């Protein structure tokens, strides 16, 4: 693209962005004074967008209807991207107990996500010229894997056995498409496990066994990438499913791998109760940036029509960028970030290149621990999915390409600014040229924004407790632990009735304190997730 065409496109996009921002402000409630909020309140976050903060606040307060008002189509408080809005709406509707409406939102989002996957490559030109946030939002696989999970839970809550079974069949095909050879860990092992439970409850023994084996492979792929390994209870289900399907070698293999004793075989009439516990908030994307000076010598002889000269310039810029990132990681700020240094570099004719990327912040507001109690039995549910870590690992794998794209975009903006400077200098003299170049520099940096969009209402982690119980009635409760290890709060999940050889699934979202008394500081750095520059 020629410098002239680039300037026209960039200017139009900048005006459009300013107009869009001007038309959507002022619709959120006034934030309470910080001293009136609990330490872990989302409204105290310094990195969450205003919309995400209010949505999290309302869900923690048990006010999903207030959250839905923010997400109404056409509301200035709703995400601009329709897919992201429907994902958020689907989850809020799930929390509100409006199961059918939640599934309708998720069904549309699932279809739209499929369409966007096929269109995403065609949109990369816009991302290269302006910033990554100008293209349509395409959810990463770990986010998309949660859609069939919530849809199956919705059908269960509706009492639709057929709907749940149909969704399980769709889910397995859908999850297979999400994984790929380069990133086999999608974190969907627990969703595969849920499909197995659905199949077993419907009497589909062979399909249940297949789903459990797929879940095991998913856990193995993630364990190799530093994710959650297969929980011990999966071995018991594999063993039982293989016996029920009449595949004795698979049962013996599961017994050997998971070191199961003969007592692991359930009674002929025993039922299964499985409780999915969703913890806190997933890590969200926040804005991060760094500045790198481009001196005339760095880009001497660069021609936007010559890929070789652009690549050479990019190599020189990336070497300086690597040094700045090292300084930023060690000292908290790079030397080139100081305004006085930037001004001095600009006076020497440097183009101050701004690079922006998303950084992950974990403000989970999670409980210190959760225990599931059924009658006299209790279990500390093991983590079956760490969504925050899975999303972060995928982002890390994409950093090299993102970094290359940012530097290439910066050089393209420099070339446009240099052409503007040359023209102004020719027409108005050296000072006019210098001012035009600096204005072009400022305009290019103003367009550089990190893509911080994400499905921010997802849980941080999901843990699963499994019980083999005799048929009949059983009282189920969750015990939320405080920082001292004592029970801080008990959540009654009610009395459930288990049919002989039946399977019942429950789920519950838990925060540090659903009334707002969150004991984990929102700004506390994660011990599992480090927010790093690319």
Short mmCIF file of C-alpha atoms in Angstrom, two decimals, residues 3-527:
data_model
loop_
_atom_site.label_atom_id
_atom_site.label_comp_id
_atom_site.label_asym_id
_atom_site.label_seq_id
_atom_site.Cartn_x
_atom_site.Cartn_y
_atom_site.Cartn_z
CA UNK A 3 1.94 6.01 1.87
CA UNK A 4 -0.84 8.22 0.53
CA UNK A 5 -3.42 5.44 0.64
CA UNK A 6 -2.24 4.45 4.08
CA UNK A 7 -2.70 7.99 5.40
CA UNK A 8 -6.24 8.16 4.02
CA UNK A 9 -7.20 4.81 5.57
CA UNK A 10 -5.62 5.60 8.92
CA UNK A 11 -7.26 9.03 9.09
CA UNK A 12 -10.69 7.61 8.31
CA UNK A 13 -10.34 4.91 10.93
CA UNK A 14 -9.20 7.41 13.55
CA UNK A 15 -12.21 9.66 12.91
CA UNK A 16 -14.54 6.66 13.08
CA UNK A 17 -13.03 5.51 16.35
CA UNK A 18 -13.37 8.97 17.88
CA UNK A 19 -16.99 9.23 16.78
CA UNK A 20 -17.80 5.80 18.19
CA UNK A 21 -16.25 6.63 21.53
CA UNK A 22 -18.06 9.93 21.74
CA UNK A 23 -21.44 8.28 21.15
CA UNK A 24 -21.26 5.62 23.85
CA UNK A 25 -20.17 7.34 27.02
CA UNK A 26 -21.92 8.27 30.23
CA UNK A 27 -24.39 5.37 30.46
CA UNK A 28 -22.89 3.46 33.40
CA UNK A 29 -23.94 4.05 37.01
CA UNK A 30 -21.70 6.26 39.10
CA UNK A 31 -19.07 4.16 40.83
CA UNK A 32 -19.30 4.00 44.63
CA UNK A 33 -16.49 5.52 46.64
CA UNK A 34 -13.61 3.00 46.83
CA UNK A 35 -13.65 2.97 50.63
CA UNK A 36 -17.24 1.67 50.57
CA UNK A 37 -16.33 -1.37 48.47
CA UNK A 38 -14.96 -4.71 49.62
CA UNK A 39 -11.23 -5.21 48.92
CA UNK A 40 -11.88 -7.63 46.08
CA UNK A 41 -14.79 -5.84 44.45
CA UNK A 42 -14.49 -5.72 40.65
CA UNK A 43 -15.41 -2.03 40.85
CA UNK A 44 -12.07 -1.39 42.55
CA UNK A 45 -10.11 -2.89 39.67
CA UNK A 46 -7.71 -0.57 37.86
CA UNK A 47 -7.46 -2.78 34.78
CA UNK A 48 -11.01 -4.03 34.08
CA UNK A 49 -13.06 -2.12 31.56
CA UNK A 50 -16.02 -0.32 33.09
CA UNK A 51 -18.58 -2.64 31.51
CA UNK A 52 -16.79 -5.80 32.67
CA UNK A 53 -16.41 -4.40 36.18
CA UNK A 54 -20.13 -3.67 36.51
CA UNK A 55 -21.14 -7.04 35.04
CA UNK A 56 -18.92 -8.88 37.52
CA UNK A 57 -20.19 -6.71 40.36
CA UNK A 58 -23.83 -7.45 39.59
CA UNK A 59 -23.28 -11.20 39.31
CA UNK A 60 -21.42 -11.31 42.62
CA UNK A 61 -24.26 -9.34 44.19
CA UNK A 62 -26.81 -11.80 42.79
CA UNK A 63 -28.37 -9.20 40.45
CA UNK A 64 -28.29 -10.77 36.97
CA UNK A 65 -31.25 -8.64 35.81
CA UNK A 66 -29.18 -5.49 36.38
CA UNK A 67 -26.35 -7.06 34.38
CA UNK A 68 -28.75 -7.84 31.53
CA UNK A 69 -29.74 -4.17 31.29
CA UNK A 70 -26.10 -3.34 30.53
CA UNK A 71 -26.06 -5.97 27.77
CA UNK A 72 -29.31 -5.07 26.02
CA UNK A 73 -28.88 -4.79 22.23
CA UNK A 74 -28.33 -1.15 21.32
CA UNK A 75 -27.41 -0.13 24.88
CA UNK A 76 -24.36 2.13 25.07
CA UNK A 77 -23.10 -0.06 27.91
CA UNK A 78 -23.07 -3.25 25.79
CA UNK A 79 -19.91 -4.45 24.00
CA UNK A 80 -19.73 -3.12 20.45
CA UNK A 81 -19.00 -6.60 19.16
CA UNK A 82 -22.25 -8.58 18.84
CA UNK A 83 -20.58 -11.97 19.39
CA UNK A 84 -18.95 -10.87 22.62
CA UNK A 85 -22.24 -9.35 23.78
CA UNK A 86 -24.13 -12.61 23.20
CA UNK A 87 -21.48 -14.68 24.99
CA UNK A 88 -21.77 -12.39 28.01
CA UNK A 89 -25.58 -12.41 27.80
CA UNK A 90 -25.70 -16.20 27.56
CA UNK A 91 -23.72 -16.59 30.76
CA UNK A 92 -25.70 -13.94 32.66
CA UNK A 93 -28.96 -15.59 31.56
CA UNK A 94 -27.57 -18.92 32.82
CA UNK A 95 -26.94 -17.34 36.22
CA UNK A 96 -30.44 -15.86 36.14
CA UNK A 97 -31.97 -19.32 35.64
CA UNK A 98 -33.35 -18.35 32.23
CA UNK A 99 -32.08 -21.54 30.64
CA UNK A 100 -33.90 -21.44 27.30
CA UNK A 101 -32.91 -17.81 26.64
CA UNK A 102 -29.33 -18.61 27.60
CA UNK A 103 -29.22 -21.44 25.08
CA UNK A 104 -30.66 -19.20 22.36
CA UNK A 105 -27.88 -16.65 22.97
CA UNK A 106 -25.22 -19.37 22.97
CA UNK A 107 -26.60 -20.97 19.82
CA UNK A 108 -26.28 -17.70 17.92
CA UNK A 109 -22.81 -17.07 19.36
CA UNK A 110 -21.64 -20.55 18.40
CA UNK A 111 -22.76 -20.11 14.80
CA UNK A 112 -21.30 -16.61 14.54
CA UNK A 113 -17.97 -17.80 15.97
CA UNK A 114 -17.81 -20.49 13.27
CA UNK A 115 -18.42 -17.89 10.57
CA UNK A 116 -15.75 -15.61 11.99
CA UNK A 117 -13.14 -18.35 12.05
CA UNK A 118 -13.52 -18.63 8.29
CA UNK A 119 -13.37 -14.85 7.80
CA UNK A 120 -10.53 -14.10 10.19
CA UNK A 121 -7.67 -14.40 7.68
CA UNK A 122 -9.28 -11.89 5.35
CA UNK A 123 -9.35 -9.32 8.16
CA UNK A 124 -5.66 -9.44 9.03
CA UNK A 125 -4.90 -6.57 6.63
CA UNK A 126 -6.92 -4.22 8.81
CA UNK A 127 -5.10 -5.40 11.92
CA UNK A 128 -1.76 -4.85 10.23
CA UNK A 129 -2.57 -1.27 9.18
CA UNK A 130 -4.29 0.02 12.32
CA UNK A 131 -4.35 -2.28 15.39
CA UNK A 132 -5.51 -5.74 16.43
CA UNK A 133 -8.75 -4.39 17.92
CA UNK A 134 -10.22 -3.29 14.57
CA UNK A 135 -10.99 -6.83 13.38
CA UNK A 136 -13.97 -8.88 14.51
CA UNK A 137 -13.56 -10.61 17.85
CA UNK A 138 -12.69 -14.29 17.37
CA UNK A 139 -12.81 -16.15 20.72
CA UNK A 140 -9.89 -18.47 21.47
CA UNK A 141 -10.67 -22.21 21.67
CA UNK A 142 -10.63 -22.30 25.48
CA UNK A 143 -13.46 -19.76 25.55
CA UNK A 144 -15.46 -21.51 22.83
CA UNK A 145 -15.18 -24.84 24.68
CA UNK A 146 -17.31 -23.34 27.45
CA UNK A 147 -20.31 -22.83 25.14
CA UNK A 148 -21.31 -26.53 24.91
CA UNK A 149 -20.59 -26.90 28.64
CA UNK A 150 -23.16 -24.27 29.58
CA UNK A 151 -25.62 -25.42 26.93
CA UNK A 152 -25.62 -28.97 28.33
CA UNK A 153 -26.14 -27.62 31.86
CA UNK A 154 -29.01 -25.47 30.60
CA UNK A 155 -30.75 -28.45 29.02
CA UNK A 156 -30.28 -30.44 32.23
CA UNK A 157 -31.88 -27.62 34.23
CA UNK A 158 -34.78 -27.57 31.74
CA UNK A 159 -35.25 -31.29 32.28
CA UNK A 160 -34.74 -31.94 28.55
CA UNK A 161 -33.02 -35.29 28.35
CA UNK A 162 -33.21 -35.32 24.56
CA UNK A 163 -31.88 -31.76 24.29
CA UNK A 164 -28.97 -32.60 26.58
CA UNK A 165 -28.13 -35.71 24.54
CA UNK A 166 -28.27 -33.80 21.24
CA UNK A 167 -25.99 -31.11 22.68
CA UNK A 168 -23.52 -33.76 23.89
CA UNK A 169 -23.31 -35.20 20.38
CA UNK A 170 -22.75 -31.74 18.91
CA UNK A 171 -20.20 -30.91 21.59
CA UNK A 172 -17.84 -33.77 20.78
CA UNK A 173 -17.68 -32.85 17.09
CA UNK A 174 -17.33 -29.16 17.97
CA UNK A 175 -14.53 -29.73 20.48
CA UNK A 176 -12.61 -31.86 17.99
CA UNK A 177 -12.59 -28.93 15.55
CA UNK A 178 -11.30 -26.54 18.21
CA UNK A 179 -8.12 -28.49 18.91
CA UNK A 180 -5.21 -28.50 16.47
CA UNK A 181 -1.76 -30.01 16.21
CA UNK A 182 0.00 -26.77 17.18
CA UNK A 183 -2.14 -26.16 20.28
CA UNK A 184 -3.66 -29.52 21.32
CA UNK A 185 -4.41 -28.28 24.86
CA UNK A 186 -7.75 -26.51 24.65
CA UNK A 187 -8.60 -27.30 28.29
CA UNK A 188 -11.85 -29.02 27.32
CA UNK A 189 -11.21 -32.31 29.14
CA UNK A 190 -13.86 -31.59 31.77
CA UNK A 191 -16.38 -30.77 28.99
CA UNK A 192 -15.60 -34.12 27.34
CA UNK A 193 -16.15 -35.72 30.73
CA UNK A 194 -19.54 -34.01 31.01
CA UNK A 195 -20.57 -35.44 27.62
CA UNK A 196 -19.61 -38.87 28.96
CA UNK A 197 -21.88 -38.36 31.96
CA UNK A 198 -24.70 -37.35 29.62
CA UNK A 199 -24.24 -40.45 27.47
CA UNK A 200 -24.12 -42.73 30.48
CA UNK A 201 -27.28 -41.17 31.91
CA UNK A 202 -29.00 -41.83 28.57
CA UNK A 203 -27.81 -45.45 28.49
CA UNK A 204 -25.40 -44.81 25.58
CA UNK A 205 -22.62 -46.97 27.03
CA UNK A 206 -20.24 -47.07 24.07
CA UNK A 207 -20.50 -43.30 23.52
CA UNK A 208 -19.88 -42.71 27.22
CA UNK A 209 -16.69 -44.76 27.05
CA UNK A 210 -15.50 -42.89 23.96
CA UNK A 211 -16.09 -39.53 25.68
CA UNK A 212 -14.21 -40.59 28.80
CA UNK A 213 -11.25 -41.72 26.69
CA UNK A 214 -11.32 -38.42 24.78
CA UNK A 215 -11.36 -36.59 28.11
CA UNK A 216 -8.32 -38.57 29.23
CA UNK A 217 -6.43 -37.63 26.05
CA UNK A 218 -7.33 -33.98 26.53
CA UNK A 219 -6.07 -34.01 30.11
CA UNK A 220 -2.85 -35.70 28.97
CA UNK A 221 -2.30 -33.03 26.29
CA UNK A 222 -2.79 -30.24 28.84
CA UNK A 223 -0.65 -31.94 31.49
CA UNK A 224 2.19 -32.00 28.97
CA UNK A 225 1.72 -28.26 28.48
CA UNK A 226 1.63 -27.50 32.20
CA UNK A 227 -2.14 -27.74 32.61
CA UNK A 228 -4.42 -29.86 34.78
CA UNK A 229 -3.75 -33.59 34.68
CA UNK A 230 -6.47 -36.22 34.61
CA UNK A 231 -8.23 -36.30 38.01
CA UNK A 232 -8.26 -39.60 39.88
CA UNK A 233 -12.01 -39.95 39.57
CA UNK A 234 -11.71 -40.19 35.77
CA UNK A 235 -10.07 -43.61 36.16
CA UNK A 236 -13.05 -44.88 38.12
CA UNK A 237 -15.46 -43.69 35.43
CA UNK A 238 -13.33 -45.16 32.65
CA UNK A 239 -13.20 -48.48 34.47
CA UNK A 240 -16.95 -48.53 35.08
CA UNK A 241 -17.82 -47.44 31.52
CA UNK A 242 -15.55 -50.09 30.01
CA UNK A 243 -17.17 -52.81 32.14
CA UNK A 244 -20.66 -51.63 31.19
CA UNK A 245 -19.68 -51.57 27.50
CA UNK A 246 -18.22 -55.07 27.78
CA UNK A 247 -14.67 -53.99 26.86
CA UNK A 248 -12.67 -55.81 29.51
CA UNK A 249 -9.16 -54.96 28.16
CA UNK A 250 -9.92 -51.22 28.44
CA UNK A 251 -11.22 -51.73 31.97
CA UNK A 252 -8.08 -53.63 32.97
CA UNK A 253 -5.89 -50.94 31.40
CA UNK A 254 -7.71 -48.19 33.33
CA UNK A 255 -7.40 -50.18 36.56
CA UNK A 256 -3.65 -50.52 36.03
CA UNK A 257 -3.04 -46.87 35.04
CA UNK A 258 -5.07 -45.42 37.90
CA UNK A 259 -4.10 -48.14 40.43
CA UNK A 260 -7.71 -49.06 41.10
CA UNK A 261 -8.57 -51.78 43.58
CA UNK A 262 -11.36 -54.33 42.99
CA UNK A 263 -13.47 -52.23 45.35
CA UNK A 264 -13.60 -49.54 42.68
CA UNK A 265 -16.30 -51.51 40.89
CA UNK A 266 -19.63 -49.91 41.93
CA UNK A 267 -22.67 -51.83 43.08
CA UNK A 268 -25.20 -52.85 40.48
CA UNK A 269 -27.71 -50.22 41.66
CA UNK A 270 -25.29 -47.43 42.63
CA UNK A 271 -25.75 -43.96 41.14
CA UNK A 272 -23.35 -41.11 40.38
CA UNK A 273 -23.53 -37.56 41.67
CA UNK A 274 -21.12 -35.10 40.05
CA UNK A 275 -20.72 -31.50 41.22
CA UNK A 276 -18.97 -28.93 39.01
CA UNK A 277 -17.69 -26.00 41.08
CA UNK A 278 -16.78 -22.85 39.14
CA UNK A 279 -14.31 -20.58 40.93
CA UNK A 280 -14.05 -16.80 40.69
CA UNK A 281 -13.25 -14.85 37.52
CA UNK A 282 -11.06 -15.73 34.57
CA UNK A 283 -7.94 -13.65 33.94
CA UNK A 284 -8.85 -10.65 31.82
CA UNK A 285 -6.93 -8.73 29.20
CA UNK A 286 -5.59 -5.30 30.03
CA UNK A 287 -3.62 -2.76 27.99
CA UNK A 288 0.16 -2.85 27.94
CA UNK A 289 2.57 -0.88 25.80
CA UNK A 290 6.17 0.18 25.32
CA UNK A 291 7.89 2.84 23.22
CA UNK A 292 10.90 2.33 20.97
CA UNK A 293 12.68 5.14 19.10
CA UNK A 294 13.25 4.67 15.36
CA UNK A 295 16.22 6.75 14.28
CA UNK A 296 16.80 7.66 10.62
CA UNK A 297 19.74 5.24 10.47
CA UNK A 298 17.44 2.37 11.57
CA UNK A 299 15.25 2.74 8.52
CA UNK A 300 17.74 4.21 6.07
CA UNK A 301 16.93 2.95 2.58
CA UNK A 302 13.67 1.29 3.61
CA UNK A 303 11.07 1.19 0.86
CA UNK A 304 7.56 -0.05 1.59
CA UNK A 305 7.61 -1.85 -1.77
CA UNK A 306 10.80 -3.73 -0.86
CA UNK A 307 10.08 -6.60 1.55
CA UNK A 308 13.79 -7.24 2.10
CA UNK A 309 14.57 -3.71 3.29
CA UNK A 310 11.51 -3.71 5.57
CA UNK A 311 12.62 -7.03 7.09
CA UNK A 312 16.13 -5.66 7.73
CA UNK A 313 14.67 -2.60 9.45
CA UNK A 314 12.34 -4.80 11.50
CA UNK A 315 15.31 -6.85 12.70
CA UNK A 316 17.10 -3.71 13.92
CA UNK A 317 13.97 -2.44 15.66
CA UNK A 318 13.28 -5.78 17.32
CA UNK A 319 16.81 -5.85 18.73
CA UNK A 320 16.19 -2.51 20.45
CA UNK A 321 12.73 -3.67 21.51
CA UNK A 322 14.19 -6.78 23.15
CA UNK A 323 16.51 -4.59 25.20
CA UNK A 324 13.66 -2.32 26.27
CA UNK A 325 11.52 -5.28 27.27
CA UNK A 326 14.36 -6.67 29.38
CA UNK A 327 14.76 -3.31 31.12
CA UNK A 328 11.01 -3.08 31.67
CA UNK A 329 10.88 -6.58 33.16
CA UNK A 330 13.82 -5.90 35.50
CA UNK A 331 13.32 -2.25 36.46
CA UNK A 332 9.60 -1.83 35.81
CA UNK A 333 10.28 0.77 33.12
CA UNK A 334 12.62 1.01 30.15
CA UNK A 335 15.00 3.95 29.65
CA UNK A 336 13.23 4.88 26.42
CA UNK A 337 9.94 5.25 28.33
CA UNK A 338 11.03 8.40 30.16
CA UNK A 339 9.28 11.44 28.61
CA UNK A 340 12.50 13.47 28.71
CA UNK A 341 14.34 10.78 26.76
CA UNK A 342 11.51 10.53 24.24
CA UNK A 343 11.57 14.29 23.72
CA UNK A 344 15.33 14.24 23.22
CA UNK A 345 15.07 11.40 20.71
CA UNK A 346 12.29 13.24 18.84
CA UNK A 347 14.40 16.38 18.64
CA UNK A 348 17.12 14.28 17.04
CA UNK A 349 14.65 13.21 14.37
CA UNK A 350 13.56 9.88 15.84
CA UNK A 351 10.09 8.44 15.27
CA UNK A 352 8.80 7.24 18.68
CA UNK A 353 7.21 3.90 17.91
CA UNK A 354 4.47 2.78 20.30
CA UNK A 355 3.80 -0.96 20.54
CA UNK A 356 0.63 -2.09 22.33
CA UNK A 357 -0.37 -5.60 23.35
CA UNK A 358 -2.76 -7.27 25.80
CA UNK A 359 -1.45 -8.40 29.17
CA UNK A 360 -3.32 -10.85 31.39
CA UNK A 361 -4.40 -9.80 34.87
CA UNK A 362 -5.84 -12.29 37.33
CA UNK A 363 -8.31 -10.69 39.73
CA UNK A 364 -10.22 -13.87 40.43
CA UNK A 365 -11.92 -12.96 43.74
CA UNK A 366 -11.88 -16.73 44.33
CA UNK A 367 -12.54 -18.52 47.59
CA UNK A 368 -9.58 -19.88 49.52
CA UNK A 369 -11.02 -23.37 49.20
CA UNK A 370 -14.25 -25.26 48.58
CA UNK A 371 -15.39 -28.60 49.95
CA UNK A 372 -18.39 -30.61 48.75
CA UNK A 373 -20.35 -32.52 51.37
CA UNK A 374 -22.97 -35.19 50.63
CA UNK A 375 -24.62 -36.56 53.76
CA UNK A 376 -21.65 -37.69 55.84
CA UNK A 377 -19.16 -37.89 52.98
CA UNK A 378 -16.97 -34.99 51.87
CA UNK A 379 -14.57 -34.26 49.01
CA UNK A 380 -12.14 -31.51 48.09
CA UNK A 381 -12.85 -31.26 44.36
CA UNK A 382 -9.67 -31.36 42.26
CA UNK A 383 -9.15 -28.75 39.56
CA UNK A 384 -10.28 -30.10 36.20
CA UNK A 385 -9.76 -26.92 34.17
CA UNK A 386 -7.63 -23.82 34.67
CA UNK A 387 -9.09 -21.46 32.09
CA UNK A 388 -6.85 -18.53 33.00
CA UNK A 389 -3.68 -20.55 32.54
CA UNK A 390 -4.93 -22.15 29.32
CA UNK A 391 -5.75 -18.79 27.77
CA UNK A 392 -2.41 -17.36 28.87
CA UNK A 393 -0.44 -20.27 27.39
CA UNK A 394 -2.16 -19.83 24.04
CA UNK A 395 -1.41 -16.11 24.09
CA UNK A 396 2.24 -16.89 24.82
CA UNK A 397 2.37 -19.21 21.81
CA UNK A 398 1.09 -16.38 19.62
CA UNK A 399 3.52 -13.75 20.90
CA UNK A 400 6.16 -14.12 18.15
CA UNK A 401 3.62 -13.49 15.40
CA UNK A 402 2.01 -10.67 17.34
CA UNK A 403 5.38 -9.02 17.93
CA UNK A 404 6.32 -9.27 14.26
CA UNK A 405 2.97 -7.79 13.27
CA UNK A 406 3.37 -4.87 15.69
CA UNK A 407 6.85 -3.98 14.47
CA UNK A 408 5.82 -4.26 10.82
CA UNK A 409 2.81 -2.05 11.52
CA UNK A 410 5.02 0.49 13.24
CA UNK A 411 7.41 0.65 10.30
CA UNK A 412 4.47 1.12 7.92
CA UNK A 413 3.25 4.05 10.04
CA UNK A 414 6.76 5.48 10.09
CA UNK A 415 6.95 5.36 6.32
CA UNK A 416 3.63 7.19 6.07
CA UNK A 417 4.84 9.80 8.56
CA UNK A 418 8.14 10.21 6.69
CA UNK A 419 6.32 10.89 3.42
CA UNK A 420 4.15 13.47 5.18
CA UNK A 421 7.26 15.10 6.67
CA UNK A 422 9.05 15.27 3.30
CA UNK A 423 6.06 16.86 1.61
CA UNK A 424 5.59 19.44 4.38
CA UNK A 425 9.31 20.28 4.36
CA UNK A 426 9.26 20.79 0.62
CA UNK A 427 6.29 23.12 0.84
CA UNK A 428 7.00 24.94 4.13
CA UNK A 429 10.59 24.42 5.16
CA UNK A 430 12.47 22.33 7.67
CA UNK A 431 10.47 23.33 10.76
CA UNK A 432 7.17 22.65 9.02
CA UNK A 433 8.46 19.27 7.96
CA UNK A 434 9.62 18.40 11.46
CA UNK A 435 6.25 19.40 12.96
CA UNK A 436 4.36 17.42 10.31
CA UNK A 437 6.48 14.37 11.07
CA UNK A 438 5.82 14.65 14.80
CA UNK A 439 2.08 15.07 14.21
CA UNK A 440 2.14 12.00 12.00
CA UNK A 441 3.99 10.17 14.77
CA UNK A 442 1.34 11.16 17.34
CA UNK A 443 -1.49 10.13 15.00
CA UNK A 444 0.09 6.74 14.34
CA UNK A 445 0.60 6.09 18.06
CA UNK A 446 -2.98 7.17 18.82
CA UNK A 447 -4.19 4.35 16.58
CA UNK A 448 -2.08 1.75 18.38
CA UNK A 449 -4.34 -0.02 20.86
CA UNK A 450 -4.17 -3.46 22.42
CA UNK A 451 -7.02 -5.86 21.82
CA UNK A 452 -8.37 -6.33 25.36
CA UNK A 453 -11.62 -8.03 24.40
CA UNK A 454 -12.39 -11.32 26.13
CA UNK A 455 -15.26 -13.34 27.57
CA UNK A 456 -14.57 -11.85 30.98
CA UNK A 457 -17.45 -13.49 32.89
CA UNK A 458 -16.03 -17.00 32.67
CA UNK A 459 -14.69 -18.68 35.81
CA UNK A 460 -11.01 -18.80 36.63
CA UNK A 461 -11.05 -22.54 37.30
CA UNK A 462 -13.50 -25.44 37.34
CA UNK A 463 -13.18 -28.27 39.83
CA UNK A 464 -15.20 -31.47 39.93
CA UNK A 465 -16.33 -33.63 42.85
CA UNK A 466 -17.65 -37.12 42.12
CA UNK A 467 -19.61 -39.42 44.44
CA UNK A 468 -20.83 -43.01 43.97
CA UNK A 469 -23.95 -43.30 46.11
CA UNK A 470 -26.86 -45.63 46.72
CA UNK A 471 -30.14 -44.57 45.11
CA UNK A 472 -32.41 -42.35 47.15
CA UNK A 473 -32.30 -38.90 48.71
CA UNK A 474 -29.07 -37.11 49.61
CA UNK A 475 -28.37 -33.65 51.07
CA UNK A 476 -25.70 -31.71 49.18
CA UNK A 477 -23.84 -28.66 50.48
CA UNK A 478 -20.77 -26.61 49.57
CA UNK A 479 -18.46 -25.42 52.31
CA UNK A 480 -16.52 -22.28 51.40
CA UNK A 481 -13.27 -22.05 53.32
CA UNK A 482 -11.77 -18.88 54.78
CA UNK A 483 -8.09 -17.91 54.91
CA UNK A 484 -7.67 -19.73 58.22
CA UNK A 485 -8.90 -23.02 56.74
CA UNK A 486 -12.16 -22.90 58.67
CA UNK A 487 -15.59 -23.01 57.05
CA UNK A 488 -16.56 -19.39 56.32
CA UNK A 489 -19.88 -20.08 54.63
CA UNK A 490 -22.13 -23.01 53.74
CA UNK A 491 -24.15 -23.10 50.54
CA UNK A 492 -27.12 -25.47 50.50
CA UNK A 493 -27.54 -27.15 47.11
CA UNK A 494 -30.68 -28.91 48.31
CA UNK A 495 -31.73 -32.53 48.59
CA UNK A 496 -31.34 -34.57 45.43
CA UNK A 497 -32.96 -37.87 44.51
CA UNK A 498 -30.79 -40.40 42.71
CA UNK A 499 -32.35 -43.14 40.62
CA UNK A 500 -30.76 -46.62 40.52
CA UNK A 501 -27.77 -46.57 38.12
CA UNK A 502 -28.58 -42.91 37.45
CA UNK A 503 -26.31 -39.93 36.92
CA UNK A 504 -27.03 -36.45 38.30
CA UNK A 505 -24.95 -33.33 37.59
CA UNK A 506 -24.99 -30.12 39.63
CA UNK A 507 -23.01 -26.92 39.12
CA UNK A 508 -22.43 -23.84 41.25
CA UNK A 509 -20.37 -20.65 40.86
CA UNK A 510 -18.46 -19.59 43.98
CA UNK A 511 -16.56 -16.39 44.79
CA UNK A 512 -14.68 -15.43 47.89
CA UNK A 513 -17.94 -14.25 49.36
CA UNK A 514 -21.06 -13.89 47.30
CA UNK A 515 -22.15 -11.00 49.52
CA UNK A 516 -19.06 -9.04 48.52
CA UNK A 517 -16.68 -9.70 51.44
CA UNK A 518 -13.88 -10.90 49.17
CA UNK A 519 -10.67 -11.62 51.03
CA UNK A 520 -8.31 -11.83 48.07
CA UNK A 521 -7.20 -8.39 46.96
CA UNK A 522 -8.21 -7.62 43.39
CA UNK A 523 -4.75 -6.34 42.53
CA UNK A 524 -2.89 -9.24 44.12
CA UNK A 525 -0.51 -10.79 41.57
CA UNK A 526 -1.34 -14.37 40.68
CA UNK A 527 0.89 -17.19 41.81
#
